[in-house]
Amino acid sequence: MMDDSFKNYWMNKLKYFSLFILLFAIYWFPDVILGYPEIYLKSLVGYDRQATATWIFLGNMAISLFLGILICYKLGYYKNTLSIFKIKNILFLLFTTIVLFIIYFFTFTYYNSHFITPGIAKEQAAYSRQIVFPFVQFISFAICAPIFEEAAFRTTIYRFFKNDKIAFIVSSISFAWMHTGANPILIVYLPMSVVLTLIYHGRRVLGESILVHGLMNALLPTIIVLLQTITGLYYL
């Protein structure tokens, strides 16, 4: 009996560790076109190259989203998603999103005042804009990233660790670290990660953290400019 229990315990761990890896493999599949465009676009230049890359990227992204959503649905990750639309939950998510924007604004302003954005990050952003049309990046950040990242860093990690406190810490730190690595910009991403994890931690409704994450990614450039205009803060 003990042997079966021990086996089931580690099989369950292996299942969610493998799922975490699988979600990221599917998530990063469309980025092949950004990382290795010469494979597909060797003979193309200028607009033709950008247009072809855009359609290939969108096709890859559609496949990725379908597979990722299907897997998460089959595993019950979207349980209670419709509860988002209750008035009290909508108000809570709206309030949390506003708080998240404010936290991000102050941490990002502080970071920009004291540190220099790594050159490789700027190069990657410029490279992406040259390869595909800008709206593709918006779709990737506002839809694809929240769906996959929240599934991996929230539900999967919470199912891997039975202890909620450990799951909360691992989820918060690993999500932030994945975006920054050993870089001072961690001071921007870690508070954001903590808030997103808190949203999931409270009710275990993945759709809520996906929604807030998506709004964050979609509206951030506009909100940053708006808050700069309202507060007059450009440096801290």
mmCIF file of C-alpha atoms in Angstrom:
data_model
loop_
_atom_site.group_PDB
_atom_site.id
_atom_site.type_symbol
_atom_site.label_atom_id
_atom_site.label_comp_id
_atom_site.label_asym_id
_atom_site.label_seq_id
_atom_site.Cartn_x
_atom_site.Cartn_y
_atom_site.Cartn_z
ATOM 1 C CA MET A 1 0.000 0.000 0.000
ATOM 2 C CA MET A 2 2.809 2.359 0.899
ATOM 3 C CA ASP A 3 4.578 1.496 -2.339
ATOM 4 C CA ASP A 4 1.504 2.364 -4.409
ATOM 5 C CA SER A 5 1.058 5.630 -2.536
ATOM 6 C CA PHE A 6 4.712 6.546 -3.048
ATOM 7 C CA LYS A 7 4.497 5.684 -6.749
ATOM 8 C CA ASN A 8 1.299 7.680 -7.256
ATOM 9 C CA TYR A 9 2.829 10.672 -5.471
ATOM 10 C CA TRP A 10 5.837 10.847 -7.788
ATOM 11 C CA MET A 11 3.803 10.023 -10.876
ATOM 12 C CA ASN A 12 1.615 13.007 -10.056
ATOM 13 C CA LYS A 13 4.710 15.208 -9.641
ATOM 14 C CA LEU A 14 6.100 13.969 -12.943
ATOM 15 C CA LYS A 15 2.755 14.620 -14.643
ATOM 16 C CA TYR A 16 2.655 18.314 -13.712
ATOM 17 C CA PHE A 17 6.362 18.864 -14.278
ATOM 18 C CA SER A 18 5.965 17.396 -17.781
ATOM 19 C CA LEU A 19 2.866 19.509 -18.339
ATOM 20 C CA PHE A 20 4.782 22.659 -17.359
ATOM 21 C CA ILE A 21 7.454 21.829 -19.958
ATOM 22 C CA LEU A 22 4.835 20.923 -22.568
ATOM 23 C CA LEU A 23 2.941 24.184 -22.143
ATOM 24 C CA PHE A 24 6.108 26.182 -22.706
ATOM 25 C CA ALA A 25 7.112 24.064 -25.700
ATOM 26 C CA ILE A 26 3.732 24.790 -27.300
ATOM 27 C CA TYR A 27 3.854 28.437 -26.196
ATOM 28 C CA TRP A 28 7.269 29.082 -27.766
ATOM 29 C CA PHE A 29 6.534 27.173 -30.967
ATOM 30 C CA PRO A 30 5.431 30.296 -32.915
ATOM 31 C CA ASP A 31 8.651 32.095 -31.942
ATOM 32 C CA VAL A 32 10.584 29.780 -34.241
ATOM 33 C CA ILE A 33 9.696 32.154 -37.045
ATOM 34 C CA LEU A 34 11.216 35.047 -35.103
ATOM 35 C CA GLY A 35 14.334 33.213 -34.019
ATOM 36 C CA TYR A 36 15.121 31.476 -37.312
ATOM 37 C CA PRO A 37 13.426 33.421 -40.133
ATOM 38 C CA GLU A 38 16.024 32.383 -42.717
ATOM 39 C CA ILE A 39 14.568 28.877 -42.663
ATOM 40 C CA TYR A 40 11.307 30.145 -44.152
ATOM 41 C CA LEU A 41 12.211 33.492 -45.688
ATOM 42 C CA LYS A 42 15.646 33.123 -47.238
ATOM 43 C CA SER A 43 14.636 34.542 -50.624
ATOM 44 C CA LEU A 44 12.351 37.328 -49.343
ATOM 45 C CA VAL A 45 13.130 40.915 -48.355
ATOM 46 C CA GLY A 46 11.239 44.007 -47.192
ATOM 47 C CA TYR A 47 7.441 43.945 -47.174
ATOM 48 C CA ASP A 48 7.155 40.447 -48.715
ATOM 49 C CA ARG A 49 9.385 39.031 -45.990
ATOM 50 C CA GLN A 50 7.409 40.756 -43.235
ATOM 51 C CA ALA A 51 4.017 39.753 -44.666
ATOM 52 C CA THR A 52 5.025 36.100 -45.120
ATOM 53 C CA ALA A 53 6.544 35.926 -41.638
ATOM 54 C CA THR A 54 3.379 37.458 -40.173
ATOM 55 C CA TRP A 55 1.057 34.859 -41.705
ATOM 56 C CA ILE A 56 3.322 31.959 -40.753
ATOM 57 C CA PHE A 57 3.584 33.314 -37.210
ATOM 58 C CA LEU A 58 -0.208 33.746 -36.953
ATOM 59 C CA GLY A 59 -0.737 30.213 -38.217
ATOM 60 C CA ASN A 60 1.712 28.811 -35.685
ATOM 61 C CA MET A 61 0.102 30.888 -32.938
ATOM 62 C CA ALA A 62 -3.380 29.606 -33.810
ATOM 63 C CA ILE A 63 -2.154 26.004 -33.585
ATOM 64 C CA SER A 64 -0.410 26.729 -30.285
ATOM 65 C CA LEU A 65 -3.467 28.377 -28.762
ATOM 66 C CA PHE A 66 -5.750 25.555 -29.859
ATOM 67 C CA LEU A 67 -3.482 22.874 -28.375
ATOM 68 C CA GLY A 68 -2.786 24.820 -25.164
ATOM 69 C CA ILE A 69 -6.430 25.646 -24.492
ATOM 70 C CA LEU A 70 -7.522 22.090 -25.326
ATOM 71 C CA ILE A 71 -4.987 20.566 -22.905
ATOM 72 C CA CYS A 72 -5.931 22.974 -20.110
ATOM 73 C CA TYR A 73 -9.647 22.387 -20.710
ATOM 74 C CA LYS A 74 -9.233 18.615 -20.584
ATOM 75 C CA LEU A 75 -7.355 18.926 -17.281
ATOM 76 C CA GLY A 76 -10.035 21.142 -15.751
ATOM 77 C CA TYR A 77 -7.947 24.312 -15.624
ATOM 78 C CA TYR A 78 -10.905 26.466 -16.678
ATOM 79 C CA LYS A 79 -13.244 25.290 -13.962
ATOM 80 C CA ASN A 80 -15.499 28.071 -12.585
ATOM 81 C CA THR A 81 -14.391 30.506 -15.304
ATOM 82 C CA LEU A 82 -17.925 31.867 -15.717
ATOM 83 C CA SER A 83 -17.881 33.057 -12.101
ATOM 84 C CA ILE A 84 -15.680 35.913 -13.326
ATOM 85 C CA PHE A 85 -18.804 37.648 -14.599
ATOM 86 C CA LYS A 86 -20.426 38.033 -11.194
ATOM 87 C CA ILE A 87 -20.572 41.720 -10.256
ATOM 88 C CA LYS A 88 -18.478 41.397 -7.099
ATOM 89 C CA ASN A 89 -15.788 39.478 -8.969
ATOM 90 C CA ILE A 90 -15.713 41.989 -11.821
ATOM 91 C CA LEU A 91 -15.300 44.830 -9.319
ATOM 92 C CA PHE A 92 -12.536 42.951 -7.524
ATOM 93 C CA LEU A 93 -10.665 42.284 -10.763
ATOM 94 C CA LEU A 94 -11.094 45.893 -11.871
ATOM 95 C CA PHE A 95 -9.733 47.169 -8.568
ATOM 96 C CA THR A 96 -6.844 44.692 -8.688
ATOM 97 C CA THR A 97 -5.982 45.683 -12.258
ATOM 98 C CA ILE A 98 -5.852 49.364 -11.283
ATOM 99 C CA VAL A 99 -3.609 48.561 -8.309
ATOM 100 C CA LEU A 100 -1.386 46.485 -10.576
ATOM 101 C CA PHE A 101 -1.005 49.333 -13.060
ATOM 102 C CA ILE A 102 -0.065 51.747 -10.262
ATOM 103 C CA ILE A 103 2.496 49.332 -8.790
ATOM 104 C CA TYR A 104 4.004 48.709 -12.212
ATOM 105 C CA PHE A 105 4.128 52.443 -12.988
ATOM 106 C CA PHE A 106 6.100 53.323 -9.859
ATOM 107 C CA THR A 107 8.470 50.340 -10.032
ATOM 108 C CA PHE A 108 9.056 50.847 -13.767
ATOM 109 C CA THR A 109 9.658 54.575 -13.285
ATOM 110 C CA TYR A 110 12.140 53.833 -10.511
ATOM 111 C CA TYR A 111 13.898 51.232 -12.657
ATOM 112 C CA ASN A 112 14.194 53.591 -15.635
ATOM 113 C CA SER A 113 15.588 56.287 -13.346
ATOM 114 C CA HIS A 114 18.382 54.116 -11.944
ATOM 115 C CA PHE A 115 19.175 51.400 -14.488
ATOM 116 C CA ILE A 116 19.742 50.971 -18.205
ATOM 117 C CA THR A 117 17.621 48.514 -20.167
ATOM 118 C CA PRO A 118 19.883 45.668 -21.358
ATOM 119 C CA GLY A 119 21.010 46.142 -24.947
ATOM 120 C CA ILE A 120 19.946 42.629 -25.952
ATOM 121 C CA ALA A 121 16.343 43.359 -24.889
ATOM 122 C CA LYS A 122 16.246 46.427 -27.139
ATOM 123 C CA GLU A 123 17.788 44.477 -30.012
ATOM 124 C CA GLN A 124 15.251 41.656 -29.675
ATOM 125 C CA ALA A 125 12.332 44.113 -29.665
ATOM 126 C CA ALA A 126 13.651 45.916 -32.751
ATOM 127 C CA TYR A 127 14.311 42.593 -34.494
ATOM 128 C CA SER A 128 10.771 41.364 -33.814
ATOM 129 C CA ARG A 129 9.276 44.534 -35.297
ATOM 130 C CA GLN A 130 11.314 44.053 -38.464
ATOM 131 C CA ILE A 131 10.235 40.439 -38.920
ATOM 132 C CA VAL A 132 6.455 40.678 -38.358
ATOM 133 C CA PHE A 133 3.832 43.412 -38.385
ATOM 134 C CA PRO A 134 3.342 45.135 -34.989
ATOM 135 C CA PHE A 135 -0.210 43.872 -34.442
ATOM 136 C CA VAL A 136 1.140 40.323 -34.223
ATOM 137 C CA GLN A 137 3.203 41.262 -31.190
ATOM 138 C CA PHE A 138 0.064 42.757 -29.617
ATOM 139 C CA ILE A 139 -1.853 39.493 -30.137
ATOM 140 C CA SER A 140 1.062 37.520 -28.719
ATOM 141 C CA PHE A 141 1.412 39.680 -25.595
ATOM 142 C CA ALA A 142 -2.289 40.316 -24.922
ATOM 143 C CA ILE A 143 -3.732 36.858 -25.666
ATOM 144 C CA CYS A 144 -1.132 34.126 -26.082
ATOM 145 C CA ALA A 145 1.207 35.083 -23.228
ATOM 146 C CA PRO A 146 -1.486 35.380 -20.502
ATOM 147 C CA ILE A 147 -3.153 32.090 -21.448
ATOM 148 C CA PHE A 148 0.039 30.019 -21.427
ATOM 149 C CA GLU A 149 1.979 31.787 -18.688
ATOM 150 C CA GLU A 150 -0.896 31.783 -16.221
ATOM 151 C CA ALA A 151 -1.663 28.115 -16.895
ATOM 152 C CA ALA A 152 1.983 27.183 -16.369
ATOM 153 C CA PHE A 153 2.909 29.439 -13.459
ATOM 154 C CA ARG A 154 -0.357 29.396 -11.570
ATOM 155 C CA THR A 155 -2.517 26.266 -11.925
ATOM 156 C CA THR A 156 0.283 23.836 -12.858
ATOM 157 C CA ILE A 157 2.579 24.972 -10.044
ATOM 158 C CA TYR A 158 -0.283 24.970 -7.523
ATOM 159 C CA ARG A 159 -1.116 21.406 -8.505
ATOM 160 C CA PHE A 160 2.539 20.389 -8.304
ATOM 161 C CA PHE A 161 2.944 21.681 -4.730
ATOM 162 C CA LYS A 162 0.340 20.585 -2.210
ATOM 163 C CA ASN A 163 1.481 23.308 0.200
ATOM 164 C CA ASP A 164 -0.201 26.559 -0.878
ATOM 165 C CA LYS A 165 2.469 28.754 0.708
ATOM 166 C CA ILE A 166 5.261 27.023 -1.181
ATOM 167 C CA ALA A 167 3.219 27.165 -4.386
ATOM 168 C CA PHE A 168 2.645 30.902 -3.899
ATOM 169 C CA ILE A 169 6.358 31.618 -3.392
ATOM 170 C CA VAL A 170 7.533 29.413 -6.275
ATOM 171 C CA SER A 171 4.864 30.768 -8.620
ATOM 172 C CA SER A 172 5.654 34.411 -7.841
ATOM 173 C CA ILE A 173 9.438 34.126 -8.051
ATOM 174 C CA SER A 174 9.644 31.775 -11.048
ATOM 175 C CA PHE A 175 7.235 33.881 -13.140
ATOM 176 C CA ALA A 176 9.240 37.049 -12.487
ATOM 177 C CA TRP A 177 12.603 35.320 -12.955
ATOM 178 C CA MET A 178 11.515 33.834 -16.288
ATOM 179 C CA HIS A 179 10.947 37.357 -17.615
ATOM 180 C CA THR A 180 14.070 38.980 -16.196
ATOM 181 C CA GLY A 181 16.754 36.538 -15.128
ATOM 182 C CA ALA A 182 19.506 38.025 -12.976
ATOM 183 C CA ASN A 183 18.706 41.617 -13.869
ATOM 184 C CA PRO A 184 17.619 44.630 -11.770
ATOM 185 C CA ILE A 185 14.367 44.821 -13.749
ATOM 186 C CA LEU A 186 13.259 42.014 -11.414
ATOM 187 C CA ILE A 187 12.137 44.852 -9.101
ATOM 188 C CA VAL A 188 9.451 45.616 -11.697
ATOM 189 C CA TYR A 189 8.306 42.090 -12.470
ATOM 190 C CA LEU A 190 8.338 40.574 -8.994
ATOM 191 C CA PRO A 191 5.622 42.832 -7.473
ATOM 192 C CA MET A 192 3.514 42.301 -10.611
ATOM 193 C CA SER A 193 3.988 38.540 -10.289
ATOM 194 C CA VAL A 194 2.986 38.610 -6.611
ATOM 195 C CA VAL A 195 -0.280 40.399 -7.446
ATOM 196 C CA LEU A 196 -1.123 37.990 -10.283
ATOM 197 C CA THR A 197 -0.408 35.033 -8.004
ATOM 198 C CA LEU A 198 -2.578 36.544 -5.258
ATOM 199 C CA ILE A 199 -5.467 36.767 -7.717
ATOM 200 C CA TYR A 200 -5.224 33.045 -8.428
ATOM 201 C CA HIS A 201 -4.354 32.113 -4.836
ATOM 202 C CA GLY A 202 -7.613 33.500 -3.481
ATOM 203 C CA ARG A 203 -10.210 31.558 -5.500
ATOM 204 C CA ARG A 204 -8.243 29.238 -7.823
ATOM 205 C CA VAL A 205 -10.007 30.605 -10.913
ATOM 206 C CA LEU A 206 -7.415 30.641 -13.691
ATOM 207 C CA GLY A 207 -9.569 32.820 -15.934
ATOM 208 C CA GLU A 208 -9.259 35.694 -13.461
ATOM 209 C CA SER A 209 -5.463 35.878 -13.552
ATOM 210 C CA ILE A 210 -5.529 35.393 -17.348
ATOM 211 C CA LEU A 211 -7.944 38.312 -17.717
ATOM 212 C CA VAL A 212 -5.912 40.680 -15.520
ATOM 213 C CA HIS A 213 -2.646 39.604 -17.149
ATOM 214 C CA GLY A 214 -4.143 40.172 -20.603
ATOM 215 C CA LEU A 215 -5.463 43.628 -19.708
ATOM 216 C CA MET A 216 -2.081 44.474 -18.216
ATOM 217 C CA ASN A 217 -0.174 43.512 -21.357
ATOM 218 C CA ALA A 218 -2.677 45.112 -23.730
ATOM 219 C CA LEU A 219 -3.101 48.472 -21.989
ATOM 220 C CA LEU A 220 0.295 48.979 -20.361
ATOM 221 C CA PRO A 221 1.877 51.305 -22.967
ATOM 222 C CA THR A 222 -1.181 53.579 -22.906
ATOM 223 C CA ILE A 223 -1.561 53.503 -19.122
ATOM 224 C CA ILE A 224 2.118 54.345 -18.532
ATOM 225 C CA VAL A 225 1.821 57.461 -20.712
ATOM 226 C CA LEU A 226 -1.484 58.395 -19.050
ATOM 227 C CA LEU A 227 -0.060 58.075 -15.543
ATOM 228 C CA GLN A 228 3.032 60.050 -16.555
ATOM 229 C CA THR A 229 0.773 62.825 -17.816
ATOM 230 C CA ILE A 230 -1.460 62.820 -14.736
ATOM 231 C CA THR A 231 1.314 62.600 -12.130
ATOM 232 C CA GLY A 232 4.099 64.401 -13.959
ATOM 233 C CA LEU A 233 6.448 61.637 -12.798
ATOM 234 C CA TYR A 234 9.091 60.575 -15.266
ATOM 235 C CA TYR A 235 11.908 59.908 -12.791
ATOM 236 C CA LEU A 236 12.012 58.620 -9.214
#
